[in-house]
Amino acid sequence: MWIWISRRRMGPLLSLALIFFLALSTAAPASVGNPEDYAADESERTAGENIVFDDYRGKGCVDDSGFVYKLGERFYPGHSNCPCVCTEDGPVCDQPECPKLHPKCTKVEHNGCCPECKEVKNFCEYRGKTYKILEEFKPSPCEWCRCEPNNEVHCVVSDCAVPECVNPVYEPEQCCPICKNGPNCFAGTTIIPAGIEVKVDDCTICRCHNGDWWKPAQCLRRECLNGQSLS
């Protein structure tokens, strides 16, 4: 009777122990990785820090692209068009006094050690057009211009004289106005030719001033008797 009772009481205890063991197994942390993996990662990380570059000092020269030159050898470094000589102290490069470029140079070549002018400006530019050296031209009826040797354009503007008439006209391609009907002047509101006396009405005779065409005409008025006109 005692043994049977003990087995009945131990049944629930065994079940609880089994549940507790399974819970511990589930909550256990994952297994730690192989320590060799960490060693490999560390070696890769420090590999770049342990690179040893060759030292060419006293034995050669290295250009910008990494090419090695022997002592005494001439070469052109990537940043310069002037030749260099490899020495024990490093490259010694030519630094010549390059001639000044012509101020009229329009095309420069940089293939050599010094820049070289390949084309010199031999023309003038004026209002969107080009002209040869010493070429004369008229950009407008009143302007006369010339392309000077210094590539500059010099112009002269015509100074028109005072016209000898009160009704000048402008002709195409001409700078100054002209008097198509000759000299004249105003007699009141009437235009009369210069050089002669003109009877503007029955009682008035007018004449233009000599040389002063812009002035009003000189007029002589007489009294008309009984409507008779001046002879």
PDB file of C-alpha atoms in Angstrom:
ATOM      1  CA  MET A   1       0.000   0.000   0.000  1.00  0.00           C
ATOM      2  CA  TRP A   2       2.836   2.462   0.748  1.00  0.00           C
ATOM      3  CA  ILE A   3       4.623   1.825  -2.551  1.00  0.00           C
ATOM      4  CA  TRP A   4       1.475   2.467  -4.605  1.00  0.00           C
ATOM      5  CA  ILE A   5       0.793   5.749  -2.843  1.00  0.00           C
ATOM      6  CA  SER A   6       4.394   6.950  -3.458  1.00  0.00           C
ATOM      7  CA  ARG A   7       4.138   6.209  -7.148  1.00  0.00           C
ATOM      8  CA  ARG A   8       0.920   8.132  -7.454  1.00  0.00           C
ATOM      9  CA  ARG A   9       2.480  11.145  -5.712  1.00  0.00           C
ATOM     10  CA  MET A  10       5.695  11.061  -7.755  1.00  0.00           C
ATOM     11  CA  GLY A  11       3.838  11.079 -11.111  1.00  0.00           C
ATOM     12  CA  PRO A  12       2.967  14.792 -11.022  1.00  0.00           C
ATOM     13  CA  LEU A  13       6.483  15.623  -9.790  1.00  0.00           C
ATOM     14  CA  LEU A  14       8.101  13.848 -12.744  1.00  0.00           C
ATOM     15  CA  SER A  15       5.853  15.746 -15.132  1.00  0.00           C
ATOM     16  CA  LEU A  16       6.831  19.090 -13.647  1.00  0.00           C
ATOM     17  CA  ALA A  17      10.527  18.204 -13.809  1.00  0.00           C
ATOM     18  CA  LEU A  18      10.204  17.273 -17.475  1.00  0.00           C
ATOM     19  CA  ILE A  19       8.480  20.579 -18.316  1.00  0.00           C
ATOM     20  CA  PHE A  20      11.152  22.557 -16.473  1.00  0.00           C
ATOM     21  CA  PHE A  21      13.952  20.734 -18.340  1.00  0.00           C
ATOM     22  CA  LEU A  22      12.342  21.464 -21.712  1.00  0.00           C
ATOM     23  CA  ALA A  23      11.962  25.148 -20.824  1.00  0.00           C
ATOM     24  CA  LEU A  24      15.650  25.394 -19.978  1.00  0.00           C
ATOM     25  CA  SER A  25      16.602  23.738 -23.248  1.00  0.00           C
ATOM     26  CA  THR A  26      14.467  26.200 -25.260  1.00  0.00           C
ATOM     27  CA  ALA A  27      15.805  29.314 -23.481  1.00  0.00           C
ATOM     28  CA  ALA A  28      19.458  28.293 -23.844  1.00  0.00           C
ATOM     29  CA  PRO A  29      21.518  30.731 -26.003  1.00  0.00           C
ATOM     30  CA  ALA A  30      22.604  29.755 -29.494  1.00  0.00           C
ATOM     31  CA  SER A  31      25.929  28.060 -29.795  1.00  0.00           C
ATOM     32  CA  VAL A  32      28.912  30.414 -30.175  1.00  0.00           C
ATOM     33  CA  GLY A  33      30.510  30.442 -33.640  1.00  0.00           C
ATOM     34  CA  ASN A  34      33.919  29.115 -34.442  1.00  0.00           C
ATOM     35  CA  PRO A  35      36.607  31.390 -32.926  1.00  0.00           C
ATOM     36  CA  GLU A  36      38.631  30.951 -36.141  1.00  0.00           C
ATOM     37  CA  ASP A  37      36.004  32.980 -38.039  1.00  0.00           C
ATOM     38  CA  TYR A  38      36.724  36.009 -35.844  1.00  0.00           C
ATOM     39  CA  ALA A  39      40.423  35.645 -36.403  1.00  0.00           C
ATOM     40  CA  ALA A  40      39.898  35.681 -40.180  1.00  0.00           C
ATOM     41  CA  ASP A  41      37.768  38.849 -40.039  1.00  0.00           C
ATOM     42  CA  GLU A  42      40.344  40.619 -37.913  1.00  0.00           C
ATOM     43  CA  SER A  43      43.152  39.752 -40.335  1.00  0.00           C
ATOM     44  CA  GLU A  44      41.143  41.141 -43.276  1.00  0.00           C
ATOM     45  CA  ARG A  45      40.385  44.352 -41.414  1.00  0.00           C
ATOM     46  CA  THR A  46      44.025  45.044 -40.618  1.00  0.00           C
ATOM     47  CA  ALA A  47      45.385  43.880 -43.967  1.00  0.00           C
ATOM     48  CA  GLY A  48      45.155  47.381 -45.486  1.00  0.00           C
ATOM     49  CA  GLU A  49      47.010  48.843 -42.526  1.00  0.00           C
ATOM     50  CA  ASN A  50      49.972  46.526 -42.902  1.00  0.00           C
ATOM     51  CA  ILE A  51      50.721  47.115 -46.633  1.00  0.00           C
ATOM     52  CA  VAL A  52      54.363  48.018 -47.149  1.00  0.00           C
ATOM     53  CA  PHE A  53      55.178  50.079 -50.251  1.00  0.00           C
ATOM     54  CA  ASP A  54      58.503  49.808 -52.004  1.00  0.00           C
ATOM     55  CA  ASP A  55      60.897  52.642 -51.286  1.00  0.00           C
ATOM     56  CA  TYR A  56      62.500  53.904 -54.520  1.00  0.00           C
ATOM     57  CA  ARG A  57      64.404  56.760 -52.943  1.00  0.00           C
ATOM     58  CA  GLY A  58      67.936  56.756 -54.280  1.00  0.00           C
ATOM     59  CA  LYS A  59      67.079  53.922 -56.673  1.00  0.00           C
ATOM     60  CA  GLY A  60      64.516  55.374 -59.108  1.00  0.00           C
ATOM     61  CA  CYS A  61      61.569  57.731 -59.675  1.00  0.00           C
ATOM     62  CA  VAL A  62      57.852  57.098 -59.895  1.00  0.00           C
ATOM     63  CA  ASP A  63      55.484  59.162 -62.052  1.00  0.00           C
ATOM     64  CA  ASP A  64      51.827  59.900 -61.384  1.00  0.00           C
ATOM     65  CA  SER A  65      50.695  56.626 -62.958  1.00  0.00           C
ATOM     66  CA  GLY A  66      53.077  54.525 -60.833  1.00  0.00           C
ATOM     67  CA  PHE A  67      55.631  53.831 -63.568  1.00  0.00           C
ATOM     68  CA  VAL A  68      59.193  53.510 -62.261  1.00  0.00           C
ATOM     69  CA  TYR A  69      62.151  55.163 -64.023  1.00  0.00           C
ATOM     70  CA  LYS A  70      65.822  54.399 -63.503  1.00  0.00           C
ATOM     71  CA  LEU A  71      68.400  56.879 -62.320  1.00  0.00           C
ATOM     72  CA  GLY A  72      69.476  59.158 -65.175  1.00  0.00           C
ATOM     73  CA  GLU A  73      66.421  58.360 -67.269  1.00  0.00           C
ATOM     74  CA  ARG A  74      64.404  61.243 -68.785  1.00  0.00           C
ATOM     75  CA  PHE A  75      60.631  61.174 -68.532  1.00  0.00           C
ATOM     76  CA  TYR A  76      57.559  63.382 -68.572  1.00  0.00           C
ATOM     77  CA  PRO A  77      55.501  63.373 -65.381  1.00  0.00           C
ATOM     78  CA  GLY A  78      51.765  63.433 -65.747  1.00  0.00           C
ATOM     79  CA  HIS A  79      51.312  66.982 -64.434  1.00  0.00           C
ATOM     80  CA  SER A  80      53.900  68.657 -66.661  1.00  0.00           C
ATOM     81  CA  ASN A  81      54.881  68.842 -70.336  1.00  0.00           C
ATOM     82  CA  CYS A  82      58.476  69.670 -69.451  1.00  0.00           C
ATOM     83  CA  PRO A  83      60.988  66.743 -69.336  1.00  0.00           C
ATOM     84  CA  CYS A  84      62.469  65.536 -66.070  1.00  0.00           C
ATOM     85  CA  VAL A  85      65.601  63.550 -65.181  1.00  0.00           C
ATOM     86  CA  CYS A  86      65.506  60.907 -62.470  1.00  0.00           C
ATOM     87  CA  THR A  87      68.192  61.556 -59.836  1.00  0.00           C
ATOM     88  CA  GLU A  88      68.980  60.148 -56.405  1.00  0.00           C
ATOM     89  CA  ASP A  89      67.210  63.163 -54.919  1.00  0.00           C
ATOM     90  CA  GLY A  90      64.134  62.633 -57.065  1.00  0.00           C
ATOM     91  CA  PRO A  91      63.048  63.994 -60.443  1.00  0.00           C
ATOM     92  CA  VAL A  92      64.686  67.226 -61.591  1.00  0.00           C
ATOM     93  CA  CYS A  93      62.482  68.921 -64.192  1.00  0.00           C
ATOM     94  CA  ASP A  94      63.224  71.645 -66.720  1.00  0.00           C
ATOM     95  CA  GLN A  95      61.686  74.998 -65.915  1.00  0.00           C
ATOM     96  CA  PRO A  96      62.558  77.199 -68.897  1.00  0.00           C
ATOM     97  CA  GLU A  97      61.584  80.843 -69.242  1.00  0.00           C
ATOM     98  CA  CYS A  98      58.910  80.497 -71.877  1.00  0.00           C
ATOM     99  CA  PRO A  99      58.545  83.391 -74.346  1.00  0.00           C
ATOM    100  CA  LYS A 100      55.483  85.536 -73.988  1.00  0.00           C
ATOM    101  CA  LEU A 101      52.641  84.782 -76.329  1.00  0.00           C
ATOM    102  CA  HIS A 102      51.745  87.359 -78.941  1.00  0.00           C
ATOM    103  CA  PRO A 103      48.806  89.472 -77.739  1.00  0.00           C
ATOM    104  CA  LYS A 104      47.035  88.782 -81.046  1.00  0.00           C
ATOM    105  CA  CYS A 105      47.395  85.017 -80.665  1.00  0.00           C
ATOM    106  CA  THR A 106      44.032  83.286 -81.067  1.00  0.00           C
ATOM    107  CA  LYS A 107      45.151  79.624 -80.992  1.00  0.00           C
ATOM    108  CA  VAL A 108      47.600  78.283 -78.381  1.00  0.00           C
ATOM    109  CA  GLU A 109      49.054  74.759 -78.328  1.00  0.00           C
ATOM    110  CA  HIS A 110      50.200  73.212 -75.021  1.00  0.00           C
ATOM    111  CA  ASN A 111      51.773  70.002 -76.304  1.00  0.00           C
ATOM    112  CA  GLY A 112      55.338  71.129 -75.611  1.00  0.00           C
ATOM    113  CA  CYS A 113      57.122  72.323 -72.522  1.00  0.00           C
ATOM    114  CA  CYS A 114      56.203  75.926 -73.374  1.00  0.00           C
ATOM    115  CA  PRO A 115      52.878  77.049 -74.868  1.00  0.00           C
ATOM    116  CA  GLU A 116      53.163  77.806 -78.562  1.00  0.00           C
ATOM    117  CA  CYS A 117      51.079  80.238 -80.615  1.00  0.00           C
ATOM    118  CA  LYS A 118      49.666  78.575 -83.722  1.00  0.00           C
ATOM    119  CA  GLU A 119      47.476  81.364 -85.071  1.00  0.00           C
ATOM    120  CA  VAL A 120      47.688  85.156 -84.860  1.00  0.00           C
ATOM    121  CA  LYS A 121      44.669  87.389 -85.242  1.00  0.00           C
ATOM    122  CA  ASN A 122      45.027  89.389 -88.463  1.00  0.00           C
ATOM    123  CA  PHE A 123      41.602  90.912 -88.742  1.00  0.00           C
ATOM    124  CA  CYS A 124      39.220  93.315 -87.006  1.00  0.00           C
ATOM    125  CA  GLU A 125      35.737  92.656 -85.712  1.00  0.00           C
ATOM    126  CA  TYR A 126      33.151  95.419 -85.898  1.00  0.00           C
ATOM    127  CA  ARG A 127      29.401  95.070 -85.400  1.00  0.00           C
ATOM    128  CA  GLY A 128      29.416  91.356 -86.074  1.00  0.00           C
ATOM    129  CA  LYS A 129      31.574  91.533 -89.221  1.00  0.00           C
ATOM    130  CA  THR A 130      35.281  90.928 -89.836  1.00  0.00           C
ATOM    131  CA  TYR A 131      37.647  93.107 -91.871  1.00  0.00           C
ATOM    132  CA  LYS A 132      41.229  92.637 -93.053  1.00  0.00           C
ATOM    133  CA  ILE A 133      44.083  94.733 -91.700  1.00  0.00           C
ATOM    134  CA  LEU A 134      44.080  98.230 -93.327  1.00  0.00           C
ATOM    135  CA  GLU A 135      40.726  97.544 -94.961  1.00  0.00           C
ATOM    136  CA  GLU A 136      38.459 100.607 -95.209  1.00  0.00           C
ATOM    137  CA  PHE A 137      34.706 100.382 -94.998  1.00  0.00           C
ATOM    138  CA  LYS A 138      31.567 102.400 -94.314  1.00  0.00           C
ATOM    139  CA  PRO A 139      29.259 100.867 -91.713  1.00  0.00           C
ATOM    140  CA  SER A 140      26.767 103.670 -92.334  1.00  0.00           C
ATOM    141  CA  PRO A 141      26.470 106.595 -94.785  1.00  0.00           C
ATOM    142  CA  CYS A 142      28.007 108.973 -92.264  1.00  0.00           C
ATOM    143  CA  GLU A 143      30.812 106.726 -90.956  1.00  0.00           C
ATOM    144  CA  TRP A 144      34.173 105.961 -92.529  1.00  0.00           C
ATOM    145  CA  CYS A 145      36.222 103.274 -90.779  1.00  0.00           C
ATOM    146  CA  ARG A 146      39.506 101.395 -91.157  1.00  0.00           C
ATOM    147  CA  CYS A 147      40.877  98.191 -89.635  1.00  0.00           C
ATOM    148  CA  GLU A 148      44.139  99.214 -87.992  1.00  0.00           C
ATOM    149  CA  PRO A 149      47.221  96.946 -87.600  1.00  0.00           C
ATOM    150  CA  ASN A 150      46.511  96.643 -83.870  1.00  0.00           C
ATOM    151  CA  ASN A 151      43.187  94.897 -84.723  1.00  0.00           C
ATOM    152  CA  GLU A 152      41.173  97.918 -83.632  1.00  0.00           C
ATOM    153  CA  VAL A 153      38.661  99.769 -85.792  1.00  0.00           C
ATOM    154  CA  HIS A 154      38.941 103.557 -85.988  1.00  0.00           C
ATOM    155  CA  CYS A 155      36.005 105.485 -87.420  1.00  0.00           C
ATOM    156  CA  VAL A 156      35.348 109.070 -88.466  1.00  0.00           C
ATOM    157  CA  VAL A 157      31.837 110.470 -88.483  1.00  0.00           C
ATOM    158  CA  SER A 158      31.072 113.002 -91.184  1.00  0.00           C
ATOM    159  CA  ASP A 159      30.233 116.515 -90.037  1.00  0.00           C
ATOM    160  CA  CYS A 160      27.549 117.831 -92.355  1.00  0.00           C
ATOM    161  CA  ALA A 161      27.527 121.511 -93.262  1.00  0.00           C
ATOM    162  CA  VAL A 162      24.429 123.591 -92.740  1.00  0.00           C
ATOM    163  CA  PRO A 163      22.257 123.153 -95.848  1.00  0.00           C
ATOM    164  CA  GLU A 164      21.650 126.165 -98.053  1.00  0.00           C
ATOM    165  CA  CYS A 165      17.933 125.605 -98.148  1.00  0.00           C
ATOM    166  CA  VAL A 166      15.000 125.292 -95.800  1.00  0.00           C
ATOM    167  CA  ASN A 167      13.735 122.040 -97.344  1.00  0.00           C
ATOM    168  CA  PRO A 168      16.743 119.656 -97.551  1.00  0.00           C
ATOM    169  CA  VAL A 169      16.153 115.981 -98.327  1.00  0.00           C
ATOM    170  CA  TYR A 170      18.054 112.802 -97.487  1.00  0.00           C
ATOM    171  CA  GLU A 171      18.966 110.490-100.340  1.00  0.00           C
ATOM    172  CA  PRO A 172      19.695 106.777 -99.850  1.00  0.00           C
ATOM    173  CA  GLU A 173      23.366 105.948 -99.169  1.00  0.00           C
ATOM    174  CA  GLN A 174      24.163 109.639 -98.601  1.00  0.00           C
ATOM    175  CA  CYS A 175      25.172 110.972 -95.234  1.00  0.00           C
ATOM    176  CA  CYS A 176      24.329 114.654 -95.508  1.00  0.00           C
ATOM    177  CA  PRO A 177      21.071 116.177 -96.726  1.00  0.00           C
ATOM    178  CA  ILE A 178      21.033 117.960-100.060  1.00  0.00           C
ATOM    179  CA  CYS A 179      19.074 120.856-101.552  1.00  0.00           C
ATOM    180  CA  LYS A 180      17.543 119.320-104.656  1.00  0.00           C
ATOM    181  CA  ASN A 181      16.068 122.665-105.814  1.00  0.00           C
ATOM    182  CA  GLY A 182      19.055 124.811-104.893  1.00  0.00           C
ATOM    183  CA  PRO A 183      19.384 127.463-102.161  1.00  0.00           C
ATOM    184  CA  ASN A 184      16.210 129.090-100.879  1.00  0.00           C
ATOM    185  CA  CYS A 185      14.611 130.718 -97.851  1.00  0.00           C
ATOM    186  CA  PHE A 186      11.250 131.489 -96.303  1.00  0.00           C
ATOM    187  CA  ALA A 187       9.304 134.617 -97.121  1.00  0.00           C
ATOM    188  CA  GLY A 188       6.583 134.252 -94.550  1.00  0.00           C
ATOM    189  CA  THR A 189       5.303 130.769 -95.286  1.00  0.00           C
ATOM    190  CA  THR A 190       6.410 130.833 -98.914  1.00  0.00           C
ATOM    191  CA  ILE A 191       9.697 129.299-100.048  1.00  0.00           C
ATOM    192  CA  ILE A 192      11.514 131.509-102.545  1.00  0.00           C
ATOM    193  CA  PRO A 193      14.740 130.760-104.438  1.00  0.00           C
ATOM    194  CA  ALA A 194      17.890 132.591-103.492  1.00  0.00           C
ATOM    195  CA  GLY A 195      19.672 135.167-105.691  1.00  0.00           C
ATOM    196  CA  ILE A 196      16.629 136.908-107.152  1.00  0.00           C
ATOM    197  CA  GLU A 197      13.868 139.227-106.030  1.00  0.00           C
ATOM    198  CA  VAL A 198      10.503 137.561-105.792  1.00  0.00           C
ATOM    199  CA  LYS A 199       7.139 139.295-105.718  1.00  0.00           C
ATOM    200  CA  VAL A 200       5.209 137.282-103.163  1.00  0.00           C
ATOM    201  CA  ASP A 201       2.036 139.366-103.605  1.00  0.00           C
ATOM    202  CA  ASP A 202       0.882 142.502-105.412  1.00  0.00           C
ATOM    203  CA  CYS A 203       2.534 144.806-102.893  1.00  0.00           C
ATOM    204  CA  THR A 204       5.523 142.832-101.487  1.00  0.00           C
ATOM    205  CA  ILE A 205       8.919 141.980-102.965  1.00  0.00           C
ATOM    206  CA  CYS A 206      11.312 139.662-101.046  1.00  0.00           C
ATOM    207  CA  ARG A 207      14.888 138.523-101.396  1.00  0.00           C
ATOM    208  CA  CYS A 208      16.909 135.854 -99.500  1.00  0.00           C
ATOM    209  CA  HIS A 209      19.937 136.839 -97.398  1.00  0.00           C
ATOM    210  CA  ASN A 210      23.220 136.000 -99.064  1.00  0.00           C
ATOM    211  CA  GLY A 211      24.649 132.921 -97.302  1.00  0.00           C
ATOM    212  CA  ASP A 212      22.187 133.002 -94.428  1.00  0.00           C
ATOM    213  CA  TRP A 213      19.542 130.764 -95.946  1.00  0.00           C
ATOM    214  CA  TRP A 214      17.979 129.884 -92.618  1.00  0.00           C
ATOM    215  CA  LYS A 215      17.063 133.528 -91.958  1.00  0.00           C
ATOM    216  CA  PRO A 216      13.722 134.943 -93.117  1.00  0.00           C
ATOM    217  CA  ALA A 217      13.808 136.774 -96.432  1.00  0.00           C
ATOM    218  CA  GLN A 218      14.208 140.545 -96.631  1.00  0.00           C
ATOM    219  CA  CYS A 219      10.960 141.932 -97.906  1.00  0.00           C
ATOM    220  CA  LEU A 220       9.967 145.408 -99.173  1.00  0.00           C
ATOM    221  CA  ARG A 221       6.323 146.368 -98.930  1.00  0.00           C
ATOM    222  CA  ARG A 222       4.839 149.301-100.749  1.00  0.00           C
ATOM    223  CA  GLU A 223       1.447 150.850-100.530  1.00  0.00           C
ATOM    224  CA  CYS A 224      -0.712 149.911-103.435  1.00  0.00           C
ATOM    225  CA  LEU A 225      -2.673 152.801-104.926  1.00  0.00           C
ATOM    226  CA  ASN A 226      -6.239 152.076-106.001  1.00  0.00           C
ATOM    227  CA  GLY A 227      -5.497 148.356-106.061  1.00  0.00           C
ATOM    228  CA  GLN A 228      -2.704 148.799-108.567  1.00  0.00           C
ATOM    229  CA  SER A 229      -0.042 146.196-108.319  1.00  0.00           C
ATOM    230  CA  LEU A 230       3.671 146.841-108.243  1.00  0.00           C
ATOM    231  CA  SER A 231       5.344 146.780-111.580  1.00  0.00           C
TER     232      SER A 231
END
